[in-house]
C-alpha cells in the first residue's frame, strides 16, 4: 500500500534542510563538550531515535561507541502510561563510561527519567541527554535535555524516526499528523 501523505499530514513542521543544519550545530556543541574525553557511548533509544542518531553520529569527531536500548511506556497507545519497561537492554557495561543518551523526542519525560536513573545505578561516569525534539508542555517529570534540536508544540508528529502505529518513520522530514487520523482512538 502507498499512503497519500496529503491525506494524513496537516503540515510539514521541520523540513530536511532544517534538520540537517540543526543536527550539524548540535554535533558541534557535543564535539566541543567531549573534546577531552577518550571516548563516549551513544545510547540510542529504539526505535524512534535511529534516524537522528545516525545523522548525528556521522558529524561527531570524537571517538564513540554505539549501543541501543528499547523501552516502552506507550505500546501502540498515544499517551504514555508512565510505566517504563525494558524491552531490549544494552550489550555494553556502562560502569565508568561517559554516556550520551540519544532520543528523538521528550514528551512527558517518563522514559528519560527512568533511563537516566537506570544508567546512573549501573555506574555510568557521566550521563548527558540529546534530543531532537522537546515538547515541554507535556512534561510530567523534571527532565531537561543537555542539548535539544527543536522545541515543538503539543502536536502529534511523525517522520524522521517517529511513527503513527509503527508507520511513517521513514519520512525524511517531520510533519504534524492530522487530528482526524488519531482522534477516534
Ligand atoms: C517515544 C520516544 C521516546 C518516548 C518519549 O518512544 O521515542 O522514547 O516516547 O516519551 P516520554 O517523554 O513521554 O516518555 P515510543 O515509546 O513511542 O517508542 P518508539 O521510539 O519505538 O516509537
CSV table of C-alpha atoms and ligand atoms in Angstrom, one decimal:
chain,number,residue,atom,x,y,z
A,1,UNK,CA,0.0,0.0,0.0
A,2,UNK,CA,1.1,3.6,-0.6
A,3,UNK,CA,-0.4,6.2,1.6
A,4,UNK,CA,-1.2,9.6,0.1
A,5,UNK,CA,0.7,11.7,2.6
A,6,UNK,CA,-1.5,14.7,1.8
A,7,UNK,CA,-4.4,12.9,3.3
A,8,UNK,CA,-2.7,12.3,6.7
A,9,UNK,CA,-0.3,15.3,7.1
A,10,UNK,CA,-1.5,18.6,8.4
A,11,UNK,CA,1.8,20.4,7.6
A,12,UNK,CA,5.5,19.8,7.4
A,13,UNK,CA,6.9,21.1,10.7
A,14,UNK,CA,10.6,20.7,10.1
A,15,UNK,CA,12.0,20.1,6.6
A,16,UNK,CA,15.0,18.1,5.6
A,17,UNK,CA,17.3,21.1,5.2
A,18,UNK,CA,16.5,22.5,8.7
A,19,UNK,CA,17.0,19.0,10.3
A,20,UNK,CA,20.4,18.7,8.6
A,21,UNK,CA,21.5,22.2,9.6
A,22,UNK,CA,20.4,21.8,13.3
A,23,UNK,CA,21.9,18.4,13.7
A,24,UNK,CA,25.3,19.8,12.5
A,25,UNK,CA,25.0,22.5,15.1
A,26,UNK,CA,24.2,20.0,17.8
A,27,UNK,CA,27.2,17.8,16.8
A,28,UNK,CA,29.5,20.8,17.0
A,29,UNK,CA,28.4,21.5,20.6
A,30,UNK,CA,28.7,17.9,21.6
A,31,UNK,CA,32.2,17.6,20.0
A,32,UNK,CA,33.2,20.6,22.0
A,33,UNK,CA,31.8,19.3,25.2
A,34,UNK,CA,33.6,15.9,25.0
A,35,UNK,CA,36.8,17.0,23.3
A,36,UNK,CA,39.0,16.0,26.2
A,37,UNK,CA,37.4,12.5,26.8
A,38,UNK,CA,38.8,9.3,25.4
A,39,UNK,CA,35.5,8.1,24.1
A,40,UNK,CA,31.8,8.2,24.7
A,41,UNK,CA,28.9,5.7,24.4
A,42,UNK,CA,25.9,6.8,22.4
A,43,UNK,CA,22.8,5.1,23.7
A,44,UNK,CA,20.1,5.2,21.1
A,45,UNK,CA,16.6,4.6,22.3
A,46,UNK,CA,14.7,2.4,19.9
A,47,UNK,CA,13.1,2.8,17.7
A,48,UNK,CA,12.4,6.5,17.1
A,49,UNK,CA,16.0,7.8,17.6
A,50,UNK,CA,17.7,5.8,14.9
A,51,UNK,CA,17.5,8.4,12.1
A,52,UNK,CA,18.6,11.2,14.4
A,53,UNK,CA,21.4,9.0,15.9
A,54,UNK,CA,22.9,8.1,12.6
A,55,UNK,CA,22.9,11.7,11.3
A,56,UNK,CA,24.3,13.0,14.5
A,57,UNK,CA,27.0,10.3,14.8
A,58,UNK,CA,28.3,11.0,11.3
A,59,UNK,CA,29.1,14.5,12.4
A,60,UNK,CA,30.9,13.6,15.6
A,61,UNK,CA,34.7,13.9,15.6
A,62,UNK,CA,35.2,12.3,19.0
A,63,UNK,CA,35.5,8.5,19.4
A,64,UNK,CA,32.2,7.0,20.1
A,65,UNK,CA,30.7,3.5,20.6
A,66,UNK,CA,27.1,2.9,19.8
A,67,UNK,CA,24.5,0.7,21.6
A,68,UNK,CA,20.8,0.6,21.8
A,69,UNK,CA,18.0,0.1,24.3
A,70,UNK,CA,14.4,-0.4,23.7
A,71,UNK,CA,12.0,0.7,26.3
A,72,UNK,CA,8.3,1.3,26.2
A,73,UNK,CA,5.8,3.3,28.0
A,74,UNK,CA,3.4,3.8,25.1
A,75,UNK,CA,3.0,0.5,23.3
A,76,UNK,CA,0.7,1.4,20.4
A,77,UNK,CA,-1.1,3.9,22.6
A,78,UNK,CA,-1.0,7.7,22.0
A,79,UNK,CA,-0.5,8.6,25.7
A,80,UNK,CA,2.3,7.5,28.0
A,81,UNK,CA,1.3,5.0,30.6
A,82,UNK,CA,4.1,6.1,32.9
A,83,UNK,CA,5.3,2.5,33.4
A,84,UNK,CA,8.5,2.1,31.6
A,85,UNK,CA,9.7,-1.4,30.7
A,86,UNK,CA,13.0,-2.5,29.2
A,87,UNK,CA,12.3,-4.5,26.0
A,88,UNK,CA,15.9,-4.7,24.9
A,89,UNK,CA,18.8,-3.9,27.1
A,90,UNK,CA,22.3,-2.6,26.3
A,91,UNK,CA,25.0,-5.1,25.5
A,92,UNK,CA,27.6,-2.7,26.9
A,93,UNK,CA,28.7,-2.3,30.5
A,94,UNK,CA,28.3,1.4,31.3
A,95,UNK,CA,30.2,1.5,34.5
A,96,UNK,CA,32.8,4.3,34.3
A,97,UNK,CA,31.6,5.3,30.9
A,98,UNK,CA,30.5,8.7,29.6
A,99,UNK,CA,27.1,8.1,28.2
A,100,UNK,CA,25.2,10.2,25.8
A,101,UNK,CA,21.5,9.2,25.6
A,102,UNK,CA,20.1,10.0,22.1
A,103,UNK,CA,16.4,10.5,21.9
A,104,UNK,CA,14.0,11.6,19.1
A,105,UNK,CA,11.6,13.3,21.5
A,106,UNK,CA,11.0,14.2,25.1
A,107,UNK,CA,7.3,14.3,25.9
A,108,UNK,CA,6.2,13.5,29.5
A,109,UNK,CA,9.8,12.8,30.5
A,110,UNK,CA,8.9,9.3,31.9
A,111,UNK,CA,11.2,7.4,29.6
A,112,UNK,CA,14.2,9.6,30.2
A,113,UNK,CA,13.8,9.8,33.9
A,114,UNK,CA,13.7,6.0,34.1
A,115,UNK,CA,16.7,5.6,31.7
A,116,UNK,CA,18.9,8.2,33.4
A,117,UNK,CA,18.2,6.6,36.8
A,118,UNK,CA,18.9,3.1,35.5
A,119,UNK,CA,22.2,4.1,33.9
A,120,UNK,CA,23.3,6.1,36.9
A,121,UNK,CA,22.6,3.0,39.1
A,122,UNK,CA,24.8,0.9,36.7
A,123,UNK,CA,27.7,3.3,37.4
A,124,UNK,CA,27.9,5.5,34.3
A,125,UNK,CA,30.6,8.1,34.8
A,126,UNK,CA,28.5,10.9,33.3
A,127,UNK,CA,25.1,10.9,31.6
A,128,UNK,CA,24.0,13.5,29.2
A,129,UNK,CA,20.9,13.7,27.0
A,130,UNK,CA,20.5,15.0,23.5
A,131,UNK,CA,17.0,15.0,22.0
A,132,UNK,CA,16.0,16.1,18.5
A,133,UNK,CA,12.6,17.4,19.7
A,134,UNK,CA,11.3,18.7,23.0
A,135,UNK,CA,7.6,19.0,23.9
A,136,UNK,CA,7.9,21.0,27.1
A,137,UNK,CA,4.1,21.5,27.5
A,138,UNK,CA,3.5,17.8,28.2
A,139,UNK,CA,6.2,17.3,30.8
A,140,UNK,CA,5.3,15.3,33.9
A,141,UNK,CA,8.9,14.8,35.2
A,142,UNK,CA,11.7,17.2,35.9
A,143,UNK,CA,13.9,16.2,33.0
A,144,UNK,CA,15.9,18.5,30.8
A,145,UNK,CA,18.0,17.7,27.8
A,146,UNK,CA,21.5,18.9,27.8
A,147,UNK,CA,21.1,19.6,24.1
A,148,UNK,CA,17.9,19.8,22.0
A,149,UNK,CA,17.2,20.4,18.4
A,150,UNK,CA,13.8,22.0,18.3
A,151,UNK,CA,11.1,22.8,20.9
A,152,UNK,CA,7.7,21.9,19.4
A,153,UNK,CA,4.1,22.5,20.3
A,154,UNK,CA,1.8,19.7,21.6
A,155,UNK,CA,1.1,18.1,18.3
A,156,UNK,CA,1.3,14.5,17.1
A,157,UNK,CA,4.4,14.4,14.9
A,158,UNK,CA,5.6,11.7,12.5
A,159,UNK,CA,8.6,11.2,10.3
A,160,UNK,CA,12.4,11.1,10.8
A,161,UNK,CA,12.0,8.2,13.1
A,162,UNK,CA,8.6,9.0,14.6
A,163,UNK,CA,5.7,6.8,13.9
A,164,UNK,CA,1.9,6.5,13.9
A,165,UNK,CA,1.1,2.9,14.6
A,166,UNK,CA,4.6,1.9,13.5
A,167,UNK,CA,4.3,3.6,10.1
A,168,UNK,CA,5.8,6.8,8.6
A,169,UNK,CA,9.1,6.6,10.5
A,170,UNK,CA,10.9,6.8,7.1
A,171,UNK,CA,9.6,10.2,6.1
A,172,UNK,CA,12.7,12.4,5.6
A,173,UNK,CA,11.0,15.4,7.4
A,174,UNK,CA,9.0,15.9,10.5
A,175,UNK,CA,5.3,16.5,10.0
A,176,UNK,CA,2.2,17.1,12.0
A,177,UNK,CA,-0.4,14.3,11.7
A,178,UNK,CA,-3.9,15.4,11.0
A,179,UNK,CA,-6.0,15.2,14.2
A,180,UNK,CA,-8.8,13.2,12.5
A,181,UNK,CA,-6.3,10.4,11.8
A,182,UNK,CA,-5.8,9.6,15.5
A,183,UNK,CA,-8.8,11.3,17.2
A,184,UNK,CA,-11.0,8.2,17.1
A,185,UNK,CA,-8.6,6.1,19.2
B,1,LIG,C1,8.8,7.7,22.2
B,1,LIG,C2,10.1,8.4,22.1
B,1,LIG,C3,10.7,8.4,23.5
B,1,LIG,C4,9.4,8.5,24.4
B,1,LIG,C5,9.2,9.9,24.9
B,1,LIG,O1,9.0,6.3,22.2
B,1,LIG,O2,11.0,7.8,21.2
B,1,LIG,O3,11.4,7.3,23.8
B,1,LIG,O4,8.3,8.1,23.5
B,1,LIG,O5,8.1,10.0,25.6
B,1,LIG,P1,8.0,10.4,27.1
B,1,LIG,O6,8.9,11.6,27.4
B,1,LIG,O7,6.6,10.7,27.4
B,1,LIG,O8,8.5,9.2,27.9
B,1,LIG,P2,7.9,5.2,21.9
B,1,LIG,O9,7.6,4.5,23.2
B,1,LIG,O10,6.8,5.8,21.2
B,1,LIG,O11,8.7,4.2,21.0
B,1,LIG,P3,9.3,4.3,19.6
B,1,LIG,O12,10.6,5.2,19.7
B,1,LIG,O13,9.7,2.9,19.2
B,1,LIG,O14,8.3,4.9,18.7
